[in-house]
PDB file of C-alpha atoms in Angstrom:
ATOM      1  CA  ARG A 174     131.518  -6.387  55.768  1.00  0.00           C
ATOM      2  CA  ASN A 175     129.294  -8.238  57.449  1.00  0.00           C
ATOM      3  CA  LEU A 176     129.558 -12.158  56.259  1.00  0.00           C
ATOM      4  CA  ILE A 177     127.912 -15.745  56.514  1.00  0.00           C
ATOM      5  CA  SER A 178     130.059 -18.879  57.356  1.00  0.00           C
ATOM      6  CA  GLN A 179     129.735 -21.738  55.033  1.00  0.00           C
ATOM      7  CA  GLU A 180     128.169 -23.646  57.163  1.00  0.00           C
ATOM      8  CA  THR A 181     125.426 -22.010  58.075  1.00  0.00           C
ATOM      9  CA  PHE A 182     124.833 -20.469  54.806  1.00  0.00           C
ATOM     10  CA  LYS A 183     124.466 -24.093  54.242  1.00  0.00           C
ATOM     11  CA  PHE A 184     122.869 -25.237  56.420  1.00  0.00           C
ATOM     12  CA  HIS A 185     120.134 -22.049  57.226  1.00  0.00           C
ATOM     13  CA  PHE A 186     119.692 -21.823  53.240  1.00  0.00           C
ATOM     14  CA  LYS A 187     118.992 -24.919  52.096  1.00  0.00           C
ATOM     15  CA  ASN A 188     116.546 -25.179  49.988  1.00  0.00           C
ATOM     16  CA  LEU A 189     114.326 -28.347  51.908  1.00  0.00           C
ATOM     17  CA  ARG A 190     110.451 -28.577  51.447  1.00  0.00           C
ATOM     18  CA  TYR A 191     110.306 -29.571  55.319  1.00  0.00           C
ATOM     19  CA  ALA A 192     112.840 -27.307  56.894  1.00  0.00           C
ATOM     20  CA  ILE A 193     114.262 -28.842  60.476  1.00  0.00           C
ATOM     21  CA  ASP A 194     115.374 -27.169  63.007  1.00  0.00           C
ATOM     22  CA  ARG A 195     116.208 -24.111  61.283  1.00  0.00           C
ATOM     23  CA  LYS A 196     113.956 -21.628  63.186  1.00  0.00           C
ATOM     24  CA  ASP A 197     116.157 -18.305  62.714  1.00  0.00           C
ATOM     25  CA  THR A 198     116.060 -16.206  59.345  1.00  0.00           C
ATOM     26  CA  PHE A 199     119.198 -14.807  57.457  1.00  0.00           C
ATOM     27  CA  LEU A 200     118.599 -11.848  55.756  1.00  0.00           C
ATOM     28  CA  CYS A 201     121.726 -10.379  52.479  1.00  0.00           C
ATOM     29  CA  TYR A 202     120.906  -6.993  51.692  1.00  0.00           C
ATOM     30  CA  GLU A 203     122.050  -5.011  49.098  1.00  0.00           C
ATOM     31  CA  VAL A 204     120.907  -1.292  48.495  1.00  0.00           C
ATOM     32  CA  THR A 205     121.560   0.313  45.323  1.00  0.00           C
ATOM     33  CA  ARG A 206     121.009   3.321  43.239  1.00  0.00           C
ATOM     34  CA  LYS A 207     117.862   2.119  40.878  1.00  0.00           C
ATOM     35  CA  ASP A 208     118.906   4.949  36.778  1.00  0.00           C
ATOM     36  CA  CYS A 209     122.926   3.224  36.908  1.00  0.00           C
ATOM     37  CA  ASP A 210     124.603   2.179  34.163  1.00  0.00           C
ATOM     38  CA  SER A 211     126.609  -0.773  36.226  1.00  0.00           C
ATOM     39  CA  PRO A 212     124.792  -0.774  39.519  1.00  0.00           C
ATOM     40  CA  VAL A 213     127.275   0.027  42.642  1.00  0.00           C
ATOM     41  CA  SER A 214     126.108  -1.571  46.021  1.00  0.00           C
ATOM     42  CA  LEU A 215     125.681   1.560  48.219  1.00  0.00           C
ATOM     43  CA  HIS A 216     125.666  -0.929  50.998  1.00  0.00           C
ATOM     44  CA  HIS A 217     125.138  -4.710  52.269  1.00  0.00           C
ATOM     45  CA  GLY A 218     125.118  -7.020  54.654  1.00  0.00           C
ATOM     46  CA  VAL A 219     123.421  -9.668  56.622  1.00  0.00           C
ATOM     47  CA  PHE A 220     121.033  -9.472  59.064  1.00  0.00           C
ATOM     48  CA  LYS A 221     119.373 -12.093  61.392  1.00  0.00           C
ATOM     49  CA  ASN A 222     116.802 -12.524  63.871  1.00  0.00           C
ATOM     50  CA  LYS A 223     117.458 -10.913  67.107  1.00  0.00           C
ATOM     51  CA  ASP A 224     116.253 -11.058  70.378  1.00  0.00           C
ATOM     52  CA  ASN A 225     112.452 -12.510  68.825  1.00  0.00           C
ATOM     53  CA  ILE A 226     112.729  -9.185  66.273  1.00  0.00           C
ATOM     54  CA  HIS A 227     112.897 -10.642  62.550  1.00  0.00           C
ATOM     55  CA  ALA A 228     115.478  -9.744  60.409  1.00  0.00           C
ATOM     56  CA  GLU A 229     112.814  -8.473  57.824  1.00  0.00           C
ATOM     57  CA  ILE A 230     112.542  -6.133  61.019  1.00  0.00           C
ATOM     58  CA  CYS A 231     116.456  -5.728  61.937  1.00  0.00           C
ATOM     59  CA  PHE A 232     116.672  -4.573  58.497  1.00  0.00           C
ATOM     60  CA  LEU A 233     113.668  -1.086  58.139  1.00  0.00           C
ATOM     61  CA  TYR A 234     114.907  -0.407  61.838  1.00  0.00           C
ATOM     62  CA  TRP A 235     118.917  -0.436  60.601  1.00  0.00           C
ATOM     63  CA  PHE A 236     117.416   1.515  56.706  1.00  0.00           C
ATOM     64  CA  HIS A 237     115.542   3.753  58.418  1.00  0.00           C
ATOM     65  CA  ASP A 238     117.684   4.991  61.170  1.00  0.00           C
ATOM     66  CA  LYS A 239     121.068   4.971  58.785  1.00  0.00           C
ATOM     67  CA  VAL A 240     120.364   4.906  55.190  1.00  0.00           C
ATOM     68  CA  LEU A 241     117.224   6.583  55.096  1.00  0.00           C
ATOM     69  CA  LYS A 242     119.001   9.568  56.805  1.00  0.00           C
ATOM     70  CA  VAL A 243     121.709  10.036  53.385  1.00  0.00           C
ATOM     71  CA  LEU A 244     119.985   9.024  50.948  1.00  0.00           C
ATOM     72  CA  SER A 245     118.425  11.767  48.733  1.00  0.00           C
ATOM     73  CA  PRO A 246     114.407  11.202  48.452  1.00  0.00           C
ATOM     74  CA  ARG A 247     114.725  12.438  44.452  1.00  0.00           C
ATOM     75  CA  GLU A 248     117.005   9.527  43.660  1.00  0.00           C
ATOM     76  CA  GLU A 249     115.175   5.456  43.248  1.00  0.00           C
ATOM     77  CA  PHE A 250     117.190   2.594  45.159  1.00  0.00           C
ATOM     78  CA  LYS A 251     116.758  -1.226  45.060  1.00  0.00           C
ATOM     79  CA  ILE A 252     116.680  -3.128  47.932  1.00  0.00           C
ATOM     80  CA  THR A 253     117.642  -6.675  46.951  1.00  0.00           C
ATOM     81  CA  TRP A 254     117.199  -9.319  49.809  1.00  0.00           C
ATOM     82  CA  TYR A 255     117.758 -12.542  50.010  1.00  0.00           C
ATOM     83  CA  MET A 256     115.972 -14.827  51.968  1.00  0.00           C
ATOM     84  CA  SER A 257     115.808 -18.252  54.313  1.00  0.00           C
ATOM     85  CA  TRP A 258     113.148 -17.957  54.764  1.00  0.00           C
ATOM     86  CA  SER A 259     110.254 -15.940  52.960  1.00  0.00           C
ATOM     87  CA  PRO A 260     108.909 -12.482  55.703  1.00  0.00           C
ATOM     88  CA  CYS A 261     105.686 -13.912  57.281  1.00  0.00           C
ATOM     89  CA  PHE A 262     101.855 -12.242  57.732  1.00  0.00           C
ATOM     90  CA  GLU A 263     103.584  -9.446  60.510  1.00  0.00           C
ATOM     91  CA  CYS A 264     106.523  -9.010  58.919  1.00  0.00           C
ATOM     92  CA  ALA A 265     104.804  -8.207  55.108  1.00  0.00           C
ATOM     93  CA  GLU A 266     102.602  -5.453  56.978  1.00  0.00           C
ATOM     94  CA  GLN A 267     106.145  -3.717  58.377  1.00  0.00           C
ATOM     95  CA  VAL A 268     107.366  -4.377  54.755  1.00  0.00           C
ATOM     96  CA  LEU A 269     104.442  -2.891  53.186  1.00  0.00           C
ATOM     97  CA  ARG A 270     103.673  -0.529  55.204  1.00  0.00           C
ATOM     98  CA  PHE A 271     107.648   0.879  54.560  1.00  0.00           C
ATOM     99  CA  LEU A 272     107.182   1.150  51.261  1.00  0.00           C
ATOM    100  CA  ALA A 273     104.490   2.831  50.753  1.00  0.00           C
ATOM    101  CA  THR A 274     106.353   6.090  52.956  1.00  0.00           C
ATOM    102  CA  HIS A 275     109.004   5.705  50.567  1.00  0.00           C
ATOM    103  CA  HIS A 276     107.787   6.027  46.830  1.00  0.00           C
ATOM    104  CA  ASN A 277     111.464   5.604  45.846  1.00  0.00           C
ATOM    105  CA  LEU A 278     112.289   2.506  47.146  1.00  0.00           C
ATOM    106  CA  SER A 279     111.612  -0.848  45.019  1.00  0.00           C
ATOM    107  CA  LEU A 280     112.280  -3.682  46.683  1.00  0.00           C
ATOM    108  CA  ASP A 281     113.117  -7.331  45.273  1.00  0.00           C
ATOM    109  CA  ILE A 282     112.661 -10.113  47.680  1.00  0.00           C
ATOM    110  CA  PHE A 283     114.532 -14.192  46.689  1.00  0.00           C
ATOM    111  CA  SER A 284     113.307 -16.398  49.074  1.00  0.00           C
ATOM    112  CA  SER A 285     114.864 -19.937  49.901  1.00  0.00           C
ATOM    113  CA  ARG A 286     112.009 -21.314  51.724  1.00  0.00           C
ATOM    114  CA  LEU A 287     108.423 -20.015  51.827  1.00  0.00           C
ATOM    115  CA  TYR A 288     107.099 -20.097  55.157  1.00  0.00           C
ATOM    116  CA  ASN A 289     104.092 -21.448  56.974  1.00  0.00           C
ATOM    117  CA  ILE A 290     103.200 -21.286  53.221  1.00  0.00           C
ATOM    118  CA  ARG A 291      99.460 -22.983  54.270  1.00  0.00           C
ATOM    119  CA  ASP A 292      98.501 -20.148  56.573  1.00  0.00           C
ATOM    120  CA  PRO A 293      96.112 -17.635  54.343  1.00  0.00           C
ATOM    121  CA  GLU A 294      97.715 -14.509  55.656  1.00  0.00           C
ATOM    122  CA  ASN A 295     100.919 -15.129  54.545  1.00  0.00           C
ATOM    123  CA  GLN A 296      99.685 -16.375  51.678  1.00  0.00           C
ATOM    124  CA  GLN A 297      97.603 -13.329  50.780  1.00  0.00           C
ATOM    125  CA  ASN A 298     100.586 -10.698  52.283  1.00  0.00           C
ATOM    126  CA  LEU A 299     102.514 -12.792  49.739  1.00  0.00           C
ATOM    127  CA  CYS A 300     100.052 -11.953  46.854  1.00  0.00           C
ATOM    128  CA  ARG A 301     100.086  -7.751  48.402  1.00  0.00           C
ATOM    129  CA  LEU A 302     103.595  -7.035  48.963  1.00  0.00           C
ATOM    130  CA  VAL A 303     103.845  -8.063  44.727  1.00  0.00           C
ATOM    131  CA  GLN A 304     100.352  -5.630  44.239  1.00  0.00           C
ATOM    132  CA  GLU A 305     102.516  -3.266  46.063  1.00  0.00           C
ATOM    133  CA  GLY A 306     105.299  -4.216  43.171  1.00  0.00           C
ATOM    134  CA  ALA A 307     107.569  -5.860  45.309  1.00  0.00           C
ATOM    135  CA  GLN A 308     109.029  -8.499  43.197  1.00  0.00           C
ATOM    136  CA  VAL A 309     108.763 -12.163  45.519  1.00  0.00           C
ATOM    137  CA  ALA A 310     111.308 -14.802  44.339  1.00  0.00           C
ATOM    138  CA  ALA A 311     112.051 -18.169  45.563  1.00  0.00           C
ATOM    139  CA  MET A 312     115.816 -18.607  45.048  1.00  0.00           C
ATOM    140  CA  ASP A 313     117.285 -20.357  42.404  1.00  0.00           C
ATOM    141  CA  LEU A 314     121.023 -21.090  41.450  1.00  0.00           C
ATOM    142  CA  TYR A 315     122.516 -17.834  39.828  1.00  0.00           C
ATOM    143  CA  GLU A 316     120.577 -15.940  42.878  1.00  0.00           C
ATOM    144  CA  PHE A 317     122.181 -19.022  46.180  1.00  0.00           C
ATOM    145  CA  LYS A 318     125.784 -18.602  43.113  1.00  0.00           C
ATOM    146  CA  LYS A 319     125.588 -14.379  43.854  1.00  0.00           C
ATOM    147  CA  CYS A 320     124.483 -15.075  47.705  1.00  0.00           C
ATOM    148  CA  TRP A 321     126.913 -17.355  48.690  1.00  0.00           C
ATOM    149  CA  LYS A 322     129.410 -14.894  46.176  1.00  0.00           C
ATOM    150  CA  LYS A 323     128.620 -11.230  48.243  1.00  0.00           C
ATOM    151  CA  PHE A 324     127.588 -12.692  50.873  1.00  0.00           C
ATOM    152  CA  VAL A 325     129.945 -15.968  52.756  1.00  0.00           C
ATOM    153  CA  ASP A 326     133.313 -16.489  53.495  1.00  0.00           C
ATOM    154  CA  ASN A 327     134.106 -18.384  50.830  1.00  0.00           C
ATOM    155  CA  GLY A 328     137.676 -18.513  51.439  1.00  0.00           C
ATOM    156  CA  GLY A 329     137.953 -18.252  47.806  1.00  0.00           C
ATOM    157  CA  ARG A 330     135.933 -21.186  46.657  1.00  0.00           C
ATOM    158  CA  ARG A 331     132.620 -21.651  44.403  1.00  0.00           C
ATOM    159  CA  PHE A 332     129.014 -22.540  45.630  1.00  0.00           C
ATOM    160  CA  ARG A 333     128.612 -26.619  45.185  1.00  0.00           C
ATOM    161  CA  PRO A 334     124.800 -27.094  45.003  1.00  0.00           C
ATOM    162  CA  TRP A 335     123.810 -29.267  47.176  1.00  0.00           C
ATOM    163  CA  LYS A 336     121.564 -32.453  46.461  1.00  0.00           C
ATOM    164  CA  LYS A 337     118.058 -31.388  44.896  1.00  0.00           C
ATOM    165  CA  LEU A 338     118.602 -27.607  45.494  1.00  0.00           C
ATOM    166  CA  LEU A 339     117.353 -27.416  41.593  1.00  0.00           C
ATOM    167  CA  THR A 340     114.591 -29.599  41.696  1.00  0.00           C
ATOM    168  CA  ASN A 341     113.764 -27.639  45.572  1.00  0.00           C
ATOM    169  CA  PHE A 342     113.069 -24.741  42.976  1.00  0.00           C
ATOM    170  CA  ARG A 343     110.583 -26.060  41.381  1.00  0.00           C
ATOM    171  CA  TYR A 344     108.754 -26.635  44.009  1.00  0.00           C
ATOM    172  CA  GLN A 345     109.392 -24.088  46.218  1.00  0.00           C
ATOM    173  CA  ASP A 346     108.238 -21.750  42.828  1.00  0.00           C
ATOM    174  CA  SER A 347     105.198 -23.193  40.861  1.00  0.00           C
ATOM    175  CA  LYS A 348     104.464 -23.090  44.908  1.00  0.00           C
ATOM    176  CA  LEU A 349     105.020 -18.722  45.256  1.00  0.00           C
ATOM    177  CA  GLN A 350     103.082 -19.337  41.236  1.00  0.00           C
ATOM    178  CA  GLU A 351     100.059 -20.689  42.922  1.00  0.00           C
ATOM    179  CA  ILE A 352     100.399 -18.015  44.972  1.00  0.00           C
ATOM    180  CA  LEU A 353     100.489 -15.385  43.572  1.00  0.00           C
TER     181      LEU A 353
END
């Protein structure tokens, strides 16, 4: 099981308006069967940027090479991402191509912060992700708690929200809604 440290989570997932020195993207993922009464996690873990390859692309390579081969193409699966940054333009392009070729997969993306949100190409691709059926949302307190519980080496400690978490969520959410 792939966990991140408490310090890494608090530093990289803190939903600041201006996140200085936070260049890495962390992607916590979960894959479940879509039509289950009580979804069971088939796969979950954490990716981060590696060798100039963004976390989203690392996930897509891994998923294509390791997971797709064992999943039934007749079943529907849900992929959920909890990300420190929303996808950049290029990564969103790759994700769009991936979703277009795998109709039995749905994707929910919850991001702590919006990446380069003033860039029209980034805005356009966030819209395209939604148009192609992906759910794109800002992480709220519930998602932070869920991420902390499942993906952080938390030593049994409960998630303690940082100051302005809800204020910053409202800011991120309102900017995302303006775009979408």
